[in-house]
Short mmCIF file of C-alpha atoms in Angstrom, two decimals:
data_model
loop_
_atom_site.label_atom_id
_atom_site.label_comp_id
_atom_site.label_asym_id
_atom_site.label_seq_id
_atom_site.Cartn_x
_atom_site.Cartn_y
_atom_site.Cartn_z
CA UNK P 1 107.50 20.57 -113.16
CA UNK P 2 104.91 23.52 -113.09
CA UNK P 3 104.87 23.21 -109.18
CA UNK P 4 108.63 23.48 -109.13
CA UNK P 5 108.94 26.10 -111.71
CA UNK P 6 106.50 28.52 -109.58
CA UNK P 7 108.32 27.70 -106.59
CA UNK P 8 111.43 28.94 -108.06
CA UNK P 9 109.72 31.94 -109.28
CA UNK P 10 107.66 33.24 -105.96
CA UNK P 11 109.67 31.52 -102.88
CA UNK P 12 113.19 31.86 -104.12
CA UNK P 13 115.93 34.06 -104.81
CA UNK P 14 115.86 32.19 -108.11
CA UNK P 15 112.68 33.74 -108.94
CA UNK P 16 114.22 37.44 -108.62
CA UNK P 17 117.27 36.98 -110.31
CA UNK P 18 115.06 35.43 -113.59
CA UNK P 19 112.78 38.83 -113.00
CA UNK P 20 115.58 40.71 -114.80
CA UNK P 21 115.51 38.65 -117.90
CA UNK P 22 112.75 40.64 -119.89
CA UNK P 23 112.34 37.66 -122.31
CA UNK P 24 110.81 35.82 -118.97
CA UNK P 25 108.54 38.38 -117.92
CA UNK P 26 106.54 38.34 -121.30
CA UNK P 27 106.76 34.72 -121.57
CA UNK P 28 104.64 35.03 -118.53
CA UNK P 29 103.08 37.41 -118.99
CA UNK P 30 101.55 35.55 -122.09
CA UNK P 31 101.28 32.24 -121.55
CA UNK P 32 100.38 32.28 -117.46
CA UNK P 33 99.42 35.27 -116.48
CA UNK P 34 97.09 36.19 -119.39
CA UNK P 35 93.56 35.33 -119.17
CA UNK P 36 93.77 33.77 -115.43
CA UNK P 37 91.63 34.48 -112.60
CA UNK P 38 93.43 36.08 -109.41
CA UNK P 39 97.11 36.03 -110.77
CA UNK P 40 99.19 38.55 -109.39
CA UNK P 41 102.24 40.68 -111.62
CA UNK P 42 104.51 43.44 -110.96
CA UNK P 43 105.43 45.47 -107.80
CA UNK P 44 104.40 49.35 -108.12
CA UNK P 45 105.10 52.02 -105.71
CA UNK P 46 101.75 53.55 -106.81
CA UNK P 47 98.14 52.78 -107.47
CA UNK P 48 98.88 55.11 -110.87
CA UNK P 49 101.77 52.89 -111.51
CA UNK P 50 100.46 49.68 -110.50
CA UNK P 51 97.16 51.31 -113.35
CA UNK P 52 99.54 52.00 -115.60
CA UNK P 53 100.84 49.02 -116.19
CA UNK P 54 97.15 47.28 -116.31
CA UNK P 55 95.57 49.43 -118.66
CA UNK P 56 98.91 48.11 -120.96
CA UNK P 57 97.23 45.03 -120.46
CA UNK P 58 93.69 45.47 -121.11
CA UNK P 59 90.52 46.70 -119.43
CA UNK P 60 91.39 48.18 -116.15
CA UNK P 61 88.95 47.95 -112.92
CA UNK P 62 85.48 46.05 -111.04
CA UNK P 63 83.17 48.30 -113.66
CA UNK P 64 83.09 44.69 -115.81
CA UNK P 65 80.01 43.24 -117.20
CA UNK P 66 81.63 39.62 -117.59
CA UNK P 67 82.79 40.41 -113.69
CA UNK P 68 79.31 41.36 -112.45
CA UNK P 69 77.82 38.65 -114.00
CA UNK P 70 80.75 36.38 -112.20
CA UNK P 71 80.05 37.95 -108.92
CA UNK P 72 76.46 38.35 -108.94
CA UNK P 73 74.52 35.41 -110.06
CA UNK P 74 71.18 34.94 -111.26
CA UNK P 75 68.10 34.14 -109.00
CA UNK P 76 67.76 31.00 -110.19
CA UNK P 77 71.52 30.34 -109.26
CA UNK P 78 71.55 29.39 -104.97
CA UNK P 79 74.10 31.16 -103.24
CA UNK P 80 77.30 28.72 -102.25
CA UNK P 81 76.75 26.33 -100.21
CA UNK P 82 80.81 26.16 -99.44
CA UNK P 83 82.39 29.25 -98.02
CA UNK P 84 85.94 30.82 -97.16
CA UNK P 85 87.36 29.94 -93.69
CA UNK P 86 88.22 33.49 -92.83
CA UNK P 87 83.96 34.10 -92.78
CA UNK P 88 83.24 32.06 -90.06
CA UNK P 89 85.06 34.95 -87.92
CA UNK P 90 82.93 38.05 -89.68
CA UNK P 91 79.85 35.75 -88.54
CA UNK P 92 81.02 35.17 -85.10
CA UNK P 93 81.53 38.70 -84.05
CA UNK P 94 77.91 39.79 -86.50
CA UNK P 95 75.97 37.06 -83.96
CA UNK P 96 77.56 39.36 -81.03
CA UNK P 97 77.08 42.95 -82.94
CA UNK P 98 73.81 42.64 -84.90
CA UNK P 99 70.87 44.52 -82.87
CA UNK P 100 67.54 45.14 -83.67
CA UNK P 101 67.29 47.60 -85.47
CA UNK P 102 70.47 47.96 -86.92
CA UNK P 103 72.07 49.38 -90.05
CA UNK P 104 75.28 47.59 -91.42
CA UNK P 105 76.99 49.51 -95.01
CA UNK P 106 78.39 46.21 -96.77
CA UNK P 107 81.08 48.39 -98.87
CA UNK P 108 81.82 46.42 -101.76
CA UNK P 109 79.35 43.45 -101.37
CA UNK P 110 78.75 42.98 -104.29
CA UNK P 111 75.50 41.71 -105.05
CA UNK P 112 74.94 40.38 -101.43
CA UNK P 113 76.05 37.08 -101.41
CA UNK P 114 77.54 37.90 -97.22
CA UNK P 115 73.80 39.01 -96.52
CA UNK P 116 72.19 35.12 -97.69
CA UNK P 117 75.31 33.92 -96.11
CA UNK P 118 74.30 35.10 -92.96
CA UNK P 119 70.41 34.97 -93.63
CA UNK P 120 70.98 31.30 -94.05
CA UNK P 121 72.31 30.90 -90.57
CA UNK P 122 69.84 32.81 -88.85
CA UNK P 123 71.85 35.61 -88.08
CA UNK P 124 69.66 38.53 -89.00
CA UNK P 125 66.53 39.55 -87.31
CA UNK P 126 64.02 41.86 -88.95
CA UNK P 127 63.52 45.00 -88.32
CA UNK P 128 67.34 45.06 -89.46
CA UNK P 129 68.66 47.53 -93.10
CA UNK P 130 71.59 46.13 -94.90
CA UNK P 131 72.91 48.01 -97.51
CA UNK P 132 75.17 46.96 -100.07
CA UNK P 133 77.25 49.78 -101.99
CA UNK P 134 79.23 48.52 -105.22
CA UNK P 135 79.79 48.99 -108.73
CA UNK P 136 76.91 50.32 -110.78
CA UNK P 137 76.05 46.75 -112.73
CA UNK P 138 76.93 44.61 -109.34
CA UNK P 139 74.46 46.99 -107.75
CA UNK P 140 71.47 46.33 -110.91
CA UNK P 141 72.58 42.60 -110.48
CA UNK P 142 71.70 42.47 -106.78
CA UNK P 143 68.36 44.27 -107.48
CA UNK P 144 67.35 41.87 -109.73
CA UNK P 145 68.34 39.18 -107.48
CA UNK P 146 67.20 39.91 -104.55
CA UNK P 147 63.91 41.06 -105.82
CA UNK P 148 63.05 37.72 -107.41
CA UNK P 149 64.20 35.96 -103.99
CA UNK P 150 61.70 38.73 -101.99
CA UNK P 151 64.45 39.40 -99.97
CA UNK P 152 63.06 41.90 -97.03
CA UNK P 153 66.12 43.69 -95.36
CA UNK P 154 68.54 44.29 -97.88
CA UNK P 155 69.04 47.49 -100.25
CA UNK P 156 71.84 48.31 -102.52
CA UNK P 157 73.07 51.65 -103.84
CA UNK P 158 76.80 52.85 -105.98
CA UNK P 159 77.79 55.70 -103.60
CA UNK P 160 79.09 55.36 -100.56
CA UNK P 161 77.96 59.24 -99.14
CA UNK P 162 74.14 57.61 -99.83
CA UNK P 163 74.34 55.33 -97.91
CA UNK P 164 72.14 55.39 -94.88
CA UNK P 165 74.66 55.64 -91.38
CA UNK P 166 75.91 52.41 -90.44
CA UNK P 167 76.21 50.59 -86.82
CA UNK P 168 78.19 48.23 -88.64
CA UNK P 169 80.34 48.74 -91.85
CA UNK P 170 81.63 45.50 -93.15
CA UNK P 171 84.64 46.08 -96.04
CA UNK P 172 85.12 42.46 -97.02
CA UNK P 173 87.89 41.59 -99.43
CA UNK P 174 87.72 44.77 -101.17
CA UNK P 175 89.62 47.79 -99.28
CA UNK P 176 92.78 46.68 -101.18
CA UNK P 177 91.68 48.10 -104.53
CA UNK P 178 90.74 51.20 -104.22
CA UNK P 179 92.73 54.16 -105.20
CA UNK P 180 92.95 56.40 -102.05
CA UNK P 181 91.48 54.19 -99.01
CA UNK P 182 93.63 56.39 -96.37
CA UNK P 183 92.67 59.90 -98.24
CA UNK P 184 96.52 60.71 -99.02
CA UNK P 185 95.14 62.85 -102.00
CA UNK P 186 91.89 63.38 -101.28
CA UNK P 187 88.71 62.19 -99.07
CA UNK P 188 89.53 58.66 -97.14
CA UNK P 189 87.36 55.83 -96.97
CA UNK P 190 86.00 56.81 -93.52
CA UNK P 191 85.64 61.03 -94.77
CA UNK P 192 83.17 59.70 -97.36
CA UNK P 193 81.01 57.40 -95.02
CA UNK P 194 77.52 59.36 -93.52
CA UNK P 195 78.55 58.33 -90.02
CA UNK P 196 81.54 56.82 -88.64
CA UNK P 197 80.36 53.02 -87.60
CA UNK P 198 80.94 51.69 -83.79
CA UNK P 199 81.80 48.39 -85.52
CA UNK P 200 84.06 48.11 -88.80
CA UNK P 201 84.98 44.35 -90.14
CA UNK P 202 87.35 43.83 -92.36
CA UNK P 203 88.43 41.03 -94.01
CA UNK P 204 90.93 39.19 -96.56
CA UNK P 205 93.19 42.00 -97.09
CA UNK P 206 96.70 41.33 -98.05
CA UNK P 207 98.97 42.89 -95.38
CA UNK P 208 102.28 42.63 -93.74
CA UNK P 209 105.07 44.34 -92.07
CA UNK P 210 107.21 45.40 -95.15
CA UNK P 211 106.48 48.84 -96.98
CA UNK P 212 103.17 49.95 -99.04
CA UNK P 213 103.44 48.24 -102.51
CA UNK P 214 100.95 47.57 -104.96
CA UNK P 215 100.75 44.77 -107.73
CA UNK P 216 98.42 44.03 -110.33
CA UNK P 217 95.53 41.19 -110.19
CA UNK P 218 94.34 39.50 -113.02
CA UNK P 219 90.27 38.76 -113.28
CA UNK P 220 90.26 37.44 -116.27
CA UNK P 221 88.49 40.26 -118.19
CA UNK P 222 89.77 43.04 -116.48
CA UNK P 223 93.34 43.89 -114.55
CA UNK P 224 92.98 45.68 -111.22
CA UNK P 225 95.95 47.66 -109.09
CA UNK P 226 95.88 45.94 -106.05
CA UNK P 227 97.34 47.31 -102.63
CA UNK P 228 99.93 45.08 -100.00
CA UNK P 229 98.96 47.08 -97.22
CA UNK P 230 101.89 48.24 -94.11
CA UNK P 231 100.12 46.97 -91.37
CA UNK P 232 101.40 49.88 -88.91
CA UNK P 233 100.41 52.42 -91.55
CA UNK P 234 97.09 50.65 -91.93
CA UNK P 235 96.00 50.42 -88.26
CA UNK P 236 97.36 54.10 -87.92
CA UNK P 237 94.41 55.04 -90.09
CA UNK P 238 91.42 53.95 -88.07
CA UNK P 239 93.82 54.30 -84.73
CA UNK P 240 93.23 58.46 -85.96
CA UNK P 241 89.79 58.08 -86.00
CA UNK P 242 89.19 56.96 -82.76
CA UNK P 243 89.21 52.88 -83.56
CA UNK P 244 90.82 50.10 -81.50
CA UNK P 245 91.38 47.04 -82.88
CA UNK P 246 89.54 44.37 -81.04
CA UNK P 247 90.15 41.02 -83.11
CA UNK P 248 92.74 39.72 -85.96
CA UNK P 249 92.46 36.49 -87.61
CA UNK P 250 94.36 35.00 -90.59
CA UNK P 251 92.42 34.74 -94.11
CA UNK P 252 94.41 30.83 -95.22
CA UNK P 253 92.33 30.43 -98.41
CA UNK P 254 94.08 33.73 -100.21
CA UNK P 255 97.32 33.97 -100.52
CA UNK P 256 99.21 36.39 -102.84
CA UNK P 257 102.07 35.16 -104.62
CA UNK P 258 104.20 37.81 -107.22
CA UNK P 259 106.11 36.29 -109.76
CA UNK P 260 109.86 37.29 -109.59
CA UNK P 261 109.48 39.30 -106.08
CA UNK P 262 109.75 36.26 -103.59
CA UNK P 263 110.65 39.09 -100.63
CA UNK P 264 106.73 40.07 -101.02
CA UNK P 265 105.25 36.80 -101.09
CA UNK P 266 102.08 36.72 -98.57
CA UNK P 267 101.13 32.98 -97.64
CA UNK P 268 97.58 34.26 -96.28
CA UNK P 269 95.86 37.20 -95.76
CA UNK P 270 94.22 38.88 -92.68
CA UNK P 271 90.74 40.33 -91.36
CA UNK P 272 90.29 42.76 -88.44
CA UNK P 273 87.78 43.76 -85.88
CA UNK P 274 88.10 47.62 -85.14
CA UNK P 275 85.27 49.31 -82.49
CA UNK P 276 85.19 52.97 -82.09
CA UNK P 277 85.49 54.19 -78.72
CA UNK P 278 83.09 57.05 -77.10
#
């Protein structure tokens, strides 16, 4: 019954016509939606809008203690063993990029679980500088972490314009959520970086051919505006800046399904090789 009730809801024109019953929505909103981990609600023409309607909610964004503590595990906690299909393709094309000597910016890496991911399959080769930028408390987490595990390469810092100039810049999973990625209202993502990277990879981002929307994700403790990227308007972006996409693969393990909006259902995400060209 539960399988067949969310079918109706995200796959069918069912689902949109029960969207304008506002009885349904907060009987959702309450007993589904509330308190689950990677739920998506609502369709927002803006990041404000799409924050709007979170902060109505509760605590809005990634600065999250309970999330950081989520994300970023103790030392005494080994890093998954299991891992998302979609990172087997980041991998392959690091084993062809990495060179000694090499800088890669892991924007939004949390507390480096992607650097002992790769570490573990004997990808990286001192001398070699990863840096992680993040949220503040993701950022203490992964000291602590990687301090305890005497972890040689890595570094972390919360500011993107700190961050040493990258070879590589790896955006994993994370470009979606911030407020102004494309700098329509201020500095973009790639304005703010010390030097634009030969090599950007980018992965599980929810994209498509239909317009810019946003929706809102649930993560349990906190409610974050979260972007459904136009894939022209998205490769126009790094197209600008001199990039040329080299690789696309599909992300199956995410998916991104909005209650009472079947038209903007995403059955996976995607991830993207982009090289800059001299």
């Amino acid at each position: 019954m539960k399988q067949l009730f969310k079918a109706l809801m995200m796959h069918s024109a069912i689902g949109a016509w029960l969207g304008k019953l506002p009885f349904v929505k907060s009987l959702y909103i309450r007993h589904v939606w509330a308190g689950r981990m990677d739920l998506f609600y609502g369709l927002f023409g803006s990041y404000a809008e799409a924050e709007r309607f979170s902060a109505s909610i509760g605590k809005v964004g990634w600065h999250d203690d309970t999330l950081a503590e989520l994300l970023v595990r103790d030392a005494d906690v080994e890093a998954p063993d299991l891992f998302q299909t979609s990172q087997y393709a980041v991998m392959l094309w690091l084993s062809k990029l990495l060179q000694p000597g090499g800088t890669v910016v892991d924007f939004g890496g949390a507390g480096g679980i992607f650097y002992e991911l790769c570490e573990r399959y004997g990808l990286l080769k001192p001398p070699l500088r990863w840096h992680v930028v993040d949220m503040p408390d993701m950022v203490e987490r992964g000291r602590q972490r990687h301090a305890t595990l005497g972890s040689s390469m890595i570094s972390f810092g919360s500011e993107l314009a700190e961050a040493p100039a990258p070879d590589i810049m790896l955006m994993l999973g994370m470009i979606q959520y911030l407020p102004d990625p494309f700098g329509e209202h201020g500095p973009g993502i790639l304005d703010t970086v010390p030097a634009l990277p030969d090599h950007i990879l980018i992965n599980k981002i929810p994209i498509s051919d239909a317009p810019d929307a946003w929706t809102a994700q649930n993560h349990v403790s906190s409610v974050i505006p979260c972007r459904l990227f136009n894939r022209a308007k998205f490769l126009a972006y790094f197209e600008a800046r001199g990039y040329h996409l080299q690789d696309r693969w599909l992300v199956p393990e995410l998916l991104a399904e909005i209650p009472f909006h079947p038209e903007r259902t995403l059955t996976y995400f995607e991830g993207f090789y982009l090289r800059r060209q001299a």
